[in-house]
């Protein structure tokens, strides 16, 4: 019995070692959406934790959501501009950006997990290229226009903030909030129109493209990833390269599904998969002792 217990523990440790990122992704999704009664009551949780942002993209309107989406909170906070600045949301993004950079996207974003699982469906895949690298710049335009520009424009024009990204583009909001609520509440079904149809079309496009393209929304459209990418080069926790050992062989970036040119550039998710691929043990995690990655 003792040896059976030891064997089971070894298997659990081996599984977690090989799949630790997926385990963390699933746990974060469950923690974000721990209000399980909301799915049965068909209501949105409005308790005290809803005032706190979660690091990843997770819709405020999801019946299970325990916290707020930082992008939705940022747009809503513009309602106090220019008399007050959205210091709490900006400070939250600065904190997680400085700590993790785009590692948030790799470990703490439920919508990123969904795209990764869809990509596992066996089909021909679109490989990264100079064109996908160029298209990855679109998310900075989405950040500038839909998260910042349009909400401030409508505030100045109408005196009321319109959360443009959440309203017209965000597929996570449609999947987590829109569809669960509309499909179960007759009062909402009578109010849906062209806007909801458009959002479902956007979601369908992201879901279908995720089967053929690795994390297409994250790479090309997500403004939250754009924000965190600004911190990649100096974020405290993640991966680093020992320049004395690195030979620039490309073994780390060439197989990467993201549009990465070098470790910790704007497209790097800092997921750590590159550590196993490096033949020179030049890449290490700041969570562990330098040079401690396995071959």
XYZ file of C-alpha atoms in Angstrom:
295
model
C 0.000 0.000 0.000
C 2.814 2.368 0.802
C 4.435 1.786 -2.588
C 1.084 2.282 -4.355
C 0.688 5.625 -2.607
C 4.257 6.638 -3.529
C 3.638 5.618 -7.157
C 0.440 7.657 -7.289
C 2.210 10.710 -5.892
C 4.986 10.334 -8.456
C 2.420 10.139 -11.242
C 0.676 13.258 -9.942
C 3.974 15.169 -9.729
C 4.940 14.018 -13.222
C 1.566 15.065 -14.624
C 1.768 18.490 -13.000
C 5.354 18.938 -14.180
C 4.368 18.154 -17.773
C 1.055 20.009 -17.760
C 1.487 22.672 -15.083
C 0.504 25.535 -17.377
C -2.774 23.868 -18.368
C -3.508 23.114 -14.711
C -2.967 26.763 -13.771
C -5.116 27.919 -16.721
C -8.003 25.674 -15.668
C -7.717 26.685 -12.016
C -7.689 30.392 -12.871
C -10.795 29.964 -15.050
C -12.574 28.182 -12.184
C -11.538 30.820 -9.648
C -12.633 33.668 -11.929
C -16.046 32.022 -12.390
C -16.617 30.415 -8.993
C -20.156 31.787 -8.628
C -21.767 28.546 -9.785
C -25.284 29.465 -8.521
C -25.299 32.282 -11.074
C -25.521 29.776 -13.915
C -28.670 28.270 -12.390
C -30.252 31.555 -11.320
C -29.408 33.150 -14.722
C -28.179 36.285 -12.960
C -24.961 38.300 -12.748
C -23.120 38.230 -9.424
C -22.927 41.719 -7.879
C -21.113 40.991 -4.621
C -18.115 42.842 -3.153
C -15.482 40.905 -5.155
C -16.999 42.287 -8.371
C -15.182 45.534 -7.622
C -11.840 43.733 -8.038
C -10.307 43.106 -11.466
C -8.999 39.719 -12.550
C -5.740 39.700 -14.571
C -7.037 37.889 -17.673
C -9.863 38.447 -20.148
C -13.034 37.299 -18.373
C -16.394 38.947 -18.920
C -18.032 40.877 -16.079
C -21.428 39.660 -17.330
C -20.626 35.962 -17.105
C -23.129 34.485 -14.604
C -20.248 32.847 -12.738
C -17.846 35.789 -12.764
C -16.601 36.783 -9.313
C -14.524 39.748 -10.506
C -14.361 42.382 -13.215
C -12.555 42.376 -16.540
C -9.724 44.956 -16.552
C -10.633 46.146 -20.055
C -14.299 46.642 -19.203
C -13.320 48.371 -15.962
C -10.886 50.657 -17.784
C -13.513 51.767 -20.300
C -16.124 52.300 -17.592
C -13.631 54.298 -15.516
C -13.246 56.795 -18.360
C -16.646 58.104 -17.254
C -14.842 60.174 -14.612
C -12.396 61.661 -17.143
C -11.041 64.397 -17.132
C -12.021 65.348 -13.575
C -10.509 62.098 -12.301
C -8.251 59.431 -13.755
C -8.930 55.664 -13.613
C -6.013 55.198 -11.235
C -7.192 51.899 -9.738
C -7.498 50.096 -13.092
C -4.316 51.635 -14.464
C -2.492 50.696 -11.265
C -3.823 47.135 -11.500
C -2.597 46.770 -15.084
C 0.773 48.282 -14.152
C 1.106 45.849 -11.238
C 0.387 42.679 -13.208
C 2.315 43.965 -16.197
C 5.391 44.650 -14.052
C 5.104 41.285 -12.324
C 4.245 38.976 -15.226
C 4.036 40.784 -18.569
C 2.341 38.539 -21.134
C 2.737 35.547 -18.851
C -0.769 36.609 -17.782
C -1.913 35.586 -21.279
C -0.154 32.223 -21.018
C -1.267 31.245 -17.516
C -4.187 33.373 -16.335
C -6.491 33.937 -19.327
C -9.460 31.556 -19.748
C -10.150 32.702 -23.310
C -6.551 31.901 -24.248
C -7.076 28.386 -22.881
C -10.189 27.923 -25.021
C -8.260 28.897 -28.156
C -5.412 26.524 -27.303
C -7.818 23.602 -26.841
C -9.511 24.339 -30.170
C -6.100 24.387 -31.869
C -5.534 20.786 -30.745
C -8.253 19.601 -33.139
C -6.317 17.769 -35.886
C -6.499 19.906 -39.031
C -3.994 21.622 -41.344
C -2.507 24.590 -39.474
C -1.543 28.062 -40.681
C 2.133 28.560 -39.905
C 3.498 31.863 -38.669
C 5.099 34.142 -41.233
C 6.060 37.725 -41.871
C 2.361 38.397 -42.510
C 1.164 37.029 -39.191
C 3.873 39.105 -37.494
C 2.529 42.212 -39.238
C -1.068 41.333 -38.417
C -0.081 41.068 -34.744
C 0.184 44.870 -34.756
C -3.597 45.123 -35.166
C -4.160 44.631 -31.443
C -2.414 47.937 -30.728
C -4.891 49.637 -33.050
C -7.762 47.919 -31.221
C -6.328 49.172 -27.921
C -5.942 52.735 -29.175
C -9.286 52.972 -30.999
C -11.786 50.688 -29.268
C -10.548 50.676 -25.669
C -9.366 54.281 -25.383
C -10.362 56.412 -28.369
C -14.043 55.577 -28.931
C -15.059 55.515 -25.238
C -13.531 58.980 -24.770
C -15.106 60.187 -28.037
C -18.605 59.135 -26.978
C -18.003 60.589 -23.510
C -17.178 63.988 -24.987
C -19.999 63.772 -27.533
C -22.829 62.357 -25.442
C -21.579 62.678 -21.884
C -21.764 58.912 -21.445
C -19.031 56.328 -21.943
C -19.678 53.614 -24.523
C -17.464 50.561 -23.869
C -16.721 50.087 -27.560
C -14.509 47.005 -27.266
C -16.954 45.137 -25.033
C -19.968 46.246 -27.049
C -18.759 45.616 -30.590
C -15.830 43.227 -30.582
C -15.033 41.162 -27.475
C -15.757 37.467 -28.257
C -15.095 36.425 -24.650
C -18.046 38.551 -23.526
C -20.339 36.898 -26.065
C -19.238 33.392 -25.077
C -19.193 33.875 -21.309
C -21.945 36.442 -20.816
C -24.101 37.040 -23.871
C -24.921 33.493 -24.958
C -25.501 31.986 -21.458
C -27.865 34.817 -20.482
C -29.721 35.243 -23.789
C -30.201 31.494 -24.231
C -31.877 31.121 -20.836
C -33.770 34.389 -20.297
C -36.898 35.158 -22.289
C -36.771 38.854 -21.359
C -33.382 39.183 -23.060
C -34.381 37.088 -26.084
C -37.074 39.640 -26.904
C -34.465 42.429 -26.958
C -31.707 40.937 -29.109
C -31.078 42.485 -32.498
C -28.398 43.067 -35.066
C -25.698 43.865 -32.517
C -25.991 40.482 -30.804
C -25.964 38.739 -34.190
C -22.776 40.612 -35.065
C -21.126 39.607 -31.789
C -22.063 35.947 -32.372
C -20.558 36.203 -35.857
C -17.307 37.590 -34.402
C -17.212 34.775 -31.842
C -17.847 32.164 -34.535
C -15.011 33.606 -36.635
C -12.608 33.422 -33.678
C -13.669 29.880 -32.786
C -13.303 28.598 -36.348
C -9.986 30.351 -36.920
C -8.670 28.963 -33.606
C -8.868 25.472 -35.072
C -6.406 26.456 -37.804
C -4.436 29.319 -36.206
C -2.772 29.282 -32.793
C -4.533 31.758 -30.465
C -5.671 34.111 -33.266
C -7.522 36.532 -31.004
C -4.551 36.818 -28.644
C -2.108 37.357 -31.495
C -4.057 39.763 -33.682
C -6.839 41.500 -31.748
C -6.563 41.338 -27.955
C -5.890 44.786 -26.462
C -5.181 43.300 -23.023
C -2.292 41.337 -24.508
C -1.157 44.561 -26.168
C -1.021 46.297 -22.771
C 0.908 43.493 -21.093
C 3.346 43.263 -24.023
C 4.775 46.672 -23.106
C 6.144 45.103 -19.900
C 7.643 41.929 -21.368
C 11.278 43.011 -21.401
C 11.449 43.861 -17.710
C 8.588 41.995 -15.983
C 9.786 40.449 -12.751
C 8.610 36.849 -13.185
C 8.928 34.795 -16.351
C 11.821 33.610 -18.486
C 15.259 35.081 -19.089
C 18.117 34.336 -21.479
C 21.698 33.868 -20.309
C 23.439 35.779 -23.093
C 26.768 34.104 -22.265
C 25.313 30.698 -23.137
C 23.015 31.752 -25.986
C 24.312 31.078 -29.527
C 21.275 32.578 -31.337
C 20.579 29.180 -32.917
C 16.818 29.841 -33.029
C 15.891 26.522 -31.416
C 13.752 28.428 -28.918
C 11.792 30.754 -31.231
C 11.569 28.782 -34.486
C 9.051 26.156 -33.213
C 7.080 28.716 -31.166
C 3.494 29.140 -32.389
C 3.485 32.831 -31.468
C 5.040 35.482 -33.736
C 8.160 35.647 -31.604
C 11.496 36.879 -32.928
C 13.330 36.654 -29.630
C 12.522 35.682 -26.057
C 10.561 38.402 -24.221
C 9.747 40.453 -27.293
C 6.220 41.859 -27.582
C 4.734 38.594 -28.899
C 6.356 36.258 -26.368
C 3.858 34.761 -23.899
C 6.685 33.870 -21.489
C 5.137 30.409 -21.168
C 8.484 28.652 -20.646
C 8.125 26.027 -23.397
C 11.329 27.351 -24.933
C 13.363 26.222 -21.902
C 12.963 22.557 -22.882
C 13.959 23.280 -26.474
C 17.188 25.157 -25.736
C 20.176 22.814 -26.377
C 22.523 25.132 -24.449
C 20.407 25.538 -21.282
C 20.578 29.284 -21.863
C 16.925 29.972 -20.991
C 15.824 29.865 -17.378
C 12.805 30.721 -15.296
C 13.010 33.510 -12.751
C 10.889 31.292 -10.495
C 13.740 28.796 -10.323
C 17.485 28.831 -9.928
C 19.321 30.177 -12.960
C 20.291 27.436 -15.373
C 18.021 24.931 -13.690
C 15.856 24.134 -16.684
C 15.880 20.582 -18.032
C 17.458 19.641 -21.301
